[in-house]
Amino acid sequence: MTMTTDCAADVLICGAGAAGLTLAIELARRGVSFRLIERMEKPFHGSRGKGIQPRTQEIFEDLGILDRLVASGGPYPPMRVYGADGSRLEKDLSEGAEPSPAEPYHVALMVPQFLTERIMRERLAELGGHVEFGCELVGFEQDEKGVIARLASSAGQETIRCRYLAGADGGRSFVRETLGVEFPGKTLGVRAIVADIALTGLGRDVWHQFNEGDFERMVAICPLAGTGLFQLQSPVPAEGEVDLSAQGIGRLIAHRTGCRDVQVQSVAWASAYVMNARLAGRYRVGRVFLVGDAAHIHPPTGGQGLNTSVQDAYNLGWKLSAVLGGADNELLDTYEAERRPVAEAMLGLSTRLLDAQMQGRMQRGREVRQLDIGYPDSPLSRQLVERNGSLRSGARAPDAPILGAAGQPSRLFQLFKGTHWTLLMDAAGTEPPPRRPGLHVHRIGPCGDVIDAWGCVRDAFELAPGECVLIRPDGYIGAFVTLGGERTRKLARYLGHVGVGRPGEDPQ
């Protein structure tokens, strides 16, 4: 890919949280030049977003970090609810679910946010990138060719030009405010503390929940997987100072739980915050994009925030790369078209879960796993053939166990892994389309390179004879199509629009 020579970078990413890191990894593995800046002098050291949902686990598998995250974290423990009468009730927070061939990850993984981001920075370093800590965006303007950004650091100020700017700089986003993008929504009337603490007197085998049903006195103390710490969550009065010292948090626990044997030894990180639900009016203004919390903020119930932010960046990354490589500029408009409705629905879900929690109900169902998120109304979701199967363009592409032609076991997700598009087709059907850079073609069947040994590909995709399915780089279905004549030309036009390279010469 040809990169710019008159710019300091093709993309400037402002904010090195989970969203900014995901975008940087996506660009790095595609060879796109970028600078990733972070106003803070050092990495965030709190747990905050600790739940990694099944769909995000799939993304992290693609990015090459899932095994490291699993090794660094662990599953959520069961919840122990302490009654006012001294009773104890243990229950699972999430509805029971088992992995399936189509959905290999079925429950949330717990990894404290500081560990997740550390692993992401390590992955970025492997790809040749890094975070510029202590570097702040203090101003920017844009024109038809790019963005002129002013940066400030301990070394002084500098002005750089880049082609695009991504604001991943949190709920108080400087990028969003500078753009003048509205951030409508509401304050939810709940103020709470979250703190990472070392304590004695409670076991690490359960998530301790006190005063369920009495929201103002609720205290939740969860062992943080991968650490020796606990995460404390508890509502606090809307007004007044909050004592976040070890002594202050210890008094709160003792007063609300009556457990005099629980002793807070130290506080590693703590924050008091007011819950809001807000959604940016726009995700794109010219060459500037909003990603993650800069575009949406919401209550933490349901563990949706970090996951939605990662998926924003995962969606935007391949599209920026494609347009920089020659794809139609309109491709970038699909970022907002696809991701803003998802955030709108997520705000509604997390708010409903907050209401349920305030009434003493904390059960979480399939809706929090984010496996059913899709883009059926996207301009990129094409039905180039009439079909009887239930799966439609825009849906998440399911996984399936397969065999390679040489007999080795694999999965569809291993075929999808990487920066390319994937075309799955019946080995007994039409000849494949001409090969082109950025498109991997796999033929399924006894004479193909993919053997559907257990029928799971058939069950997942319900492909008719001669039907093909096109999978996007982010694991969603772009189109169903049959090949031959005008239908092959339609596929070629679609691929050209999204920046998949021109066909090359067939090898001799």
Coordinates of C-alpha atoms in Angstrom, one line a residue, residues 77-451:
P77 CA -17.3 -16.3 39.9
P78 CA -20.8 -17.1 41.1
M79 CA -22.5 -14.4 43.1
R80 CA -23.2 -14.8 46.8
V81 CA -26.1 -12.7 48.0
Y82 CA -26.1 -11.9 51.7
G83 CA -29.6 -11.5 53.2
A84 CA -30.4 -9.1 56.1
D85 CA -31.4 -12.2 58.2
G86 CA -27.9 -13.7 57.8
S87 CA -28.9 -16.0 55.0
R88 CA -26.7 -16.7 51.9
L89 CA -27.8 -17.4 48.4
E90 CA -25.4 -18.3 45.6
K91 CA -26.4 -17.8 42.0
D92 CA -24.8 -17.4 38.5
L93 CA -25.0 -13.9 37.2
S94 CA -25.4 -15.0 33.6
E95 CA -27.9 -17.4 32.1
G96 CA -26.5 -20.9 31.4
A97 CA -25.0 -21.3 28.0
E98 CA -22.7 -23.8 26.3
P99 CA -20.3 -23.2 23.4
S100 CA -21.5 -24.4 20.1
P101 CA -19.8 -24.9 16.7
A102 CA -21.1 -21.6 15.5
E103 CA -20.4 -19.7 18.8
P104 CA -17.2 -20.9 20.4
Y105 CA -17.2 -18.4 23.2
H106 CA -20.3 -18.3 25.4
V107 CA -19.6 -16.5 28.6
A108 CA -17.9 -13.3 29.6
L109 CA -14.3 -13.3 30.5
M110 CA -13.0 -11.2 33.4
V111 CA -9.8 -9.3 32.8
P112 CA -9.2 -6.0 34.6
Q113 CA -9.0 -3.1 32.1
F114 CA -5.4 -2.3 33.0
L115 CA -4.3 -5.9 32.2
T116 CA -6.3 -5.9 28.9
E117 CA -4.7 -2.6 27.8
R118 CA -1.2 -3.8 28.8
I119 CA -1.7 -6.9 26.6
M120 CA -2.9 -4.7 23.8
R121 CA 0.1 -2.5 24.1
E122 CA 2.4 -5.5 24.0
R123 CA 0.6 -6.7 20.8
L124 CA 1.0 -3.3 19.3
A125 CA 4.7 -3.3 20.0
E126 CA 5.0 -6.6 18.2
L127 CA 3.5 -4.9 15.2
G128 CA 5.9 -2.0 15.4
G129 CA 3.7 0.6 17.1
H130 CA 3.7 2.3 20.5
V131 CA 1.8 4.8 22.6
E132 CA 3.1 8.4 23.0
F133 CA 2.2 9.1 26.6
G134 CA 2.2 12.6 27.9
C135 CA 1.2 13.9 24.5
E136 CA -1.9 16.0 24.3
L137 CA -4.0 17.2 21.3
V138 CA -4.6 20.9 22.0
G139 CA -6.2 22.0 18.7
F140 CA -6.9 20.9 15.1
E141 CA -8.4 22.1 11.8
Q142 CA -9.2 20.1 8.7
D143 CA -9.4 20.8 5.0
E144 CA -10.2 18.6 2.0
K145 CA -6.8 16.9 2.1
G146 CA -6.3 16.3 5.8
V147 CA -6.1 17.4 9.3
I148 CA -3.7 19.8 10.9
A149 CA -3.2 19.0 14.5
R150 CA -1.4 20.8 17.3
L151 CA 0.2 18.6 19.9
A152 CA 1.8 19.5 23.3
S153 CA 4.2 17.4 25.4
S154 CA 7.1 17.9 27.8
A155 CA 9.2 18.5 24.7
G156 CA 7.1 21.5 23.6
Q157 CA 4.5 21.9 20.9
E158 CA 4.4 20.6 17.4
T159 CA 2.1 20.9 14.5
I160 CA 1.5 17.9 12.3
R161 CA -0.6 17.0 9.2
C162 CA -2.4 13.7 9.0
R163 CA -5.0 12.4 6.6
Y164 CA -7.5 11.4 9.3
L165 CA -8.1 12.0 13.0
A166 CA -9.8 9.5 15.4
G167 CA -11.0 10.8 18.7
A168 CA -10.9 8.0 21.2
D169 CA -10.4 10.3 24.1
G170 CA -13.2 9.4 26.4
G171 CA -16.5 10.8 27.6
R172 CA -15.1 14.3 28.0
S173 CA -13.7 14.1 24.5
F174 CA -11.7 17.2 23.4
V175 CA -12.1 16.0 19.8
R176 CA -15.9 15.9 20.1
E177 CA -16.1 19.3 21.8
T178 CA -13.8 20.9 19.2
L179 CA -16.0 19.5 16.4
G180 CA -19.1 21.0 18.1
V181 CA -20.9 17.6 17.9
E182 CA -23.8 17.4 20.3
F183 CA -23.8 14.8 23.0
P184 CA -27.5 14.5 24.0
G185 CA -28.8 12.2 26.7
K186 CA -29.5 12.3 30.3
T187 CA -27.9 12.1 33.8
L188 CA -29.4 9.0 35.4
G189 CA -29.5 10.3 39.0
V190 CA -27.0 7.6 40.3
R191 CA -23.6 8.4 41.7
A192 CA -21.3 5.5 42.5
I193 CA -17.8 4.5 43.4
V194 CA -15.6 1.9 41.9
A195 CA -12.4 1.0 43.6
D196 CA -9.6 -1.7 43.3
I197 CA -8.8 -2.6 46.9
A198 CA -6.8 -5.1 48.9
L199 CA -8.7 -6.6 51.8
T200 CA -9.0 -9.4 54.3
G201 CA -12.0 -11.2 55.6
L202 CA -13.7 -12.2 52.3
G203 CA -13.0 -15.3 50.2
R204 CA -12.1 -15.0 46.5
D205 CA -14.4 -17.8 45.3
V206 CA -17.5 -15.7 44.9
W207 CA -18.7 -12.2 44.0
H208 CA -20.0 -10.8 47.3
Q209 CA -23.3 -8.9 47.0
F210 CA -24.8 -7.1 50.0
N211 CA -28.2 -5.4 50.4
E212 CA -29.7 -6.6 47.1
G213 CA -32.9 -4.8 46.5
D214 CA -31.8 -1.8 48.6
F215 CA -29.9 0.1 46.0
E216 CA -28.8 3.0 48.1
R217 CA -27.0 0.6 50.5
M218 CA -25.8 -1.9 47.9
V219 CA -22.2 -3.1 48.1
A220 CA -20.7 -5.4 45.5
I221 CA -17.2 -6.8 46.1
C222 CA -15.8 -8.9 43.3
P223 CA -12.4 -10.7 43.3
L224 CA -10.5 -9.4 40.3
A225 CA -9.2 -12.3 38.2
G226 CA -5.5 -12.1 37.5
T227 CA -4.7 -10.0 40.6
G228 CA -4.8 -10.2 44.4
L229 CA -7.3 -7.3 44.5
F230 CA -11.1 -6.9 44.8
Q231 CA -13.2 -4.5 42.8
L232 CA -15.7 -2.6 45.0
Q233 CA -18.8 -1.1 43.5
S234 CA -21.3 0.9 45.5
P235 CA -23.7 3.8 45.1
V236 CA -23.0 6.9 47.1
P237 CA -25.0 10.1 47.9
A238 CA -25.4 12.4 44.9
E239 CA -23.8 15.4 46.8
G240 CA -20.8 15.8 49.1
E241 CA -17.3 14.5 49.4
V242 CA -16.6 10.8 49.1
D243 CA -13.7 9.4 51.2
L244 CA -11.9 7.0 48.8
S245 CA -9.1 6.2 51.3
A246 CA -8.7 2.7 52.7
Q247 CA -10.2 4.0 56.0
G248 CA -13.1 5.6 54.3
I249 CA -14.0 2.6 52.1
G250 CA -13.5 0.4 55.1
R251 CA -16.1 2.4 57.1
L252 CA -18.5 2.3 54.2
I253 CA -18.3 -1.5 54.0
A254 CA -18.6 -1.9 57.7
H255 CA -21.6 0.4 57.9
R256 CA -23.5 -1.1 55.1
T257 CA -22.7 -4.8 55.6
G258 CA -22.2 -5.1 59.3
C259 CA -19.1 -7.3 58.5
R260 CA -16.6 -6.1 61.1
D261 CA -14.0 -8.7 60.1
V262 CA -13.6 -7.2 56.6
Q263 CA -10.5 -5.0 56.7
V264 CA -9.4 -2.8 53.7
Q265 CA -5.6 -2.8 53.6
S266 CA -5.0 -0.5 50.7
V267 CA -6.6 1.2 47.7
A268 CA -4.9 0.7 44.3
W269 CA -7.3 2.9 42.4
A270 CA -10.7 4.5 43.1
S271 CA -13.1 6.8 41.3
A272 CA -16.5 8.4 42.1
Y273 CA -18.6 9.1 39.1
V274 CA -22.1 10.1 38.0
M275 CA -23.9 7.7 35.6
N276 CA -25.0 9.1 32.3
A277 CA -26.5 7.8 29.1
R278 CA -25.4 9.9 26.1
L279 CA -24.9 9.4 22.4
A280 CA -23.0 11.7 20.0
G281 CA -25.2 13.2 17.3
R282 CA -22.6 12.3 14.7
Y283 CA -19.7 9.9 14.5
R284 CA -18.0 11.6 11.5
V285 CA -17.3 15.2 10.6
G286 CA -15.2 15.2 7.4
R287 CA -11.9 13.6 8.2
V288 CA -12.5 13.3 11.9
F289 CA -14.2 10.3 13.6
L290 CA -15.4 9.6 17.2
V291 CA -14.7 6.2 18.6
G292 CA -15.7 4.5 21.9
D293 CA -16.6 6.6 24.9
A294 CA -16.1 9.8 22.9
A295 CA -19.2 8.7 21.0
H296 CA -21.3 7.1 23.7
I297 CA -21.3 6.8 27.5
H298 CA -23.7 4.7 29.7
P299 CA -24.0 3.0 33.0
P300 CA -21.7 0.0 33.5
T301 CA -24.4 -2.5 34.0
G302 CA -24.2 -5.4 31.6
G303 CA -20.5 -5.0 30.9
Q304 CA -21.1 -3.4 27.5
G305 CA -18.8 -0.3 27.4
L306 CA -15.3 -1.5 26.7
N307 CA -16.7 -4.1 24.3
T308 CA -18.7 -1.6 22.3
S309 CA -15.7 0.7 22.1
V310 CA -13.4 -2.1 20.8
Q311 CA -16.0 -3.0 18.2
D312 CA -16.2 0.6 17.1
A313 CA -12.5 0.7 16.4
Y314 CA -12.5 -2.8 14.8
N315 CA -15.2 -1.5 12.4
L316 CA -13.4 1.7 11.5
G317 CA -9.9 0.3 11.2
W318 CA -10.3 -1.8 8.1
K319 CA -12.4 0.9 6.4
L320 CA -9.7 3.6 6.9
S321 CA -7.1 1.3 5.5
A322 CA -9.3 0.4 2.5
V323 CA -9.9 4.1 1.7
L324 CA -6.3 5.0 2.1
G325 CA -5.6 2.1 -0.3
G326 CA -8.0 3.4 -3.0
A327 CA -11.5 2.3 -1.9
D328 CA -14.5 4.7 -2.4
N329 CA -14.5 7.4 0.2
E330 CA -18.2 6.7 0.9
L331 CA -17.0 3.5 2.6
L332 CA -16.2 5.7 5.6
D333 CA -19.8 6.8 5.9
T334 CA -20.8 3.2 6.8
Y335 CA -18.9 3.5 10.1
E336 CA -21.6 5.7 11.6
A337 CA -24.4 4.0 9.7
E338 CA -23.4 0.7 11.2
R339 CA -22.1 1.6 14.7
R340 CA -24.3 4.4 15.9
P341 CA -27.5 2.2 15.9
V342 CA -25.6 -0.4 17.9
A343 CA -24.6 2.2 20.5
E344 CA -28.1 3.5 20.7
A345 CA -29.4 0.0 21.4
M346 CA -26.6 -0.6 23.9
L347 CA -27.5 2.6 25.9
G348 CA -31.1 1.3 26.2
L349 CA -29.9 -2.1 27.3
S350 CA -27.5 -0.9 30.0
T351 CA -30.1 1.6 31.3
R352 CA -32.7 -1.2 31.6
L353 CA -30.2 -3.4 33.4
L354 CA -29.5 -0.5 35.8
D355 CA -33.2 -0.2 36.5
A356 CA -33.4 -3.9 37.1
Q357 CA -30.4 -3.8 39.4
M358 CA -31.9 -1.0 41.4
Q359 CA -34.9 -3.4 42.0
G360 CA -32.7 -6.2 43.1
R361 CA -32.5 -8.1 39.8
M362 CA -29.0 -8.7 38.2
Q363 CA -29.6 -11.6 35.9
R364 CA -27.9 -11.1 32.5
G365 CA -29.1 -13.0 29.4
R366 CA -27.9 -13.5 25.8
E367 CA -28.4 -9.9 24.9
V368 CA -25.2 -8.8 26.8
R369 CA -23.0 -11.2 24.8
Q370 CA -23.2 -9.1 21.6
L371 CA -23.3 -12.1 19.3
D372 CA -26.5 -11.0 17.7
I373 CA -25.2 -7.6 16.7
G374 CA -25.3 -7.1 13.0
Y375 CA -25.6 -4.6 10.2
P376 CA -28.6 -5.8 8.1
D377 CA -29.5 -2.3 7.0
S378 CA -25.9 -1.3 6.0
P379 CA -25.1 -0.2 2.5
L380 CA -22.4 -2.9 2.6
S381 CA -24.9 -5.7 3.2
R382 CA -25.9 -7.0 -0.2
Q383 CA -28.3 -9.8 -1.2
L384 CA -27.0 -10.5 -4.7
V385 CA -29.0 -13.7 -4.9
E386 CA -32.4 -14.8 -3.7
R387 CA -32.0 -17.4 -1.0
N388 CA -34.0 -19.7 1.3
G389 CA -31.5 -19.8 4.2
S390 CA -32.3 -17.9 7.4
L391 CA -28.8 -16.2 7.6
R392 CA -28.7 -12.8 5.9
S393 CA -26.1 -10.3 4.8
G394 CA -24.9 -8.1 7.6
A395 CA -25.1 -10.9 10.2
R396 CA -22.1 -12.1 12.2
A397 CA -20.4 -14.9 10.3
P398 CA -20.6 -18.1 12.4
D399 CA -17.7 -20.3 13.2
A400 CA -17.6 -24.0 12.4
P401 CA -15.1 -26.9 12.8
I402 CA -13.6 -28.1 9.5
L403 CA -10.9 -30.2 8.2
G404 CA -8.3 -29.1 5.7
A405 CA -7.8 -31.2 2.6
A406 CA -4.7 -32.6 4.2
G407 CA -6.7 -33.8 7.1
Q408 CA -5.8 -31.4 9.8
P409 CA -8.6 -30.0 12.0
S410 CA -9.3 -26.3 11.9
R411 CA -12.1 -23.7 12.2
L412 CA -13.7 -21.2 9.9
F413 CA -12.5 -18.5 12.2
Q414 CA -8.9 -19.5 11.4
L415 CA -9.7 -19.0 7.7
F416 CA -11.2 -15.6 8.4
K417 CA -8.3 -14.5 10.7
G418 CA -6.3 -11.6 9.3
T419 CA -6.9 -8.5 7.3
H420 CA -8.5 -10.1 4.1
W421 CA -11.9 -10.7 2.8
T422 CA -13.0 -14.4 2.5
L423 CA -15.2 -16.1 -0.1
L424 CA -16.6 -19.5 0.8
M425 CA -18.0 -21.5 -2.2
D426 CA -19.2 -24.9 -3.0
A427 CA -16.3 -27.0 -4.5
A428 CA -18.7 -28.6 -6.9
G429 CA -20.1 -25.4 -8.1
T430 CA -19.0 -22.7 -10.6
E431 CA -15.3 -21.9 -11.1
P432 CA -14.0 -19.4 -8.6
P433 CA -13.7 -15.7 -9.6
P434 CA -10.3 -14.4 -10.7
R435 CA -7.8 -14.1 -7.8
R436 CA -7.3 -10.6 -6.4
P437 CA -5.2 -9.1 -3.6
G438 CA -7.0 -9.1 -0.3
L439 CA -9.5 -11.9 -1.2
H440 CA -9.0 -15.4 0.0
V441 CA -11.2 -18.0 -1.8
H442 CA -12.0 -21.4 -0.2
R443 CA -13.9 -24.2 -1.8
I444 CA -15.9 -26.4 0.5
G445 CA -16.4 -30.1 -0.3
P446 CA -14.7 -33.4 -1.0
C447 CA -12.8 -31.8 -3.9
G448 CA -12.1 -28.5 -2.2
D449 CA -9.5 -27.3 0.3
V450 CA -12.1 -27.2 3.1
I451 CA -13.8 -30.4 4.2

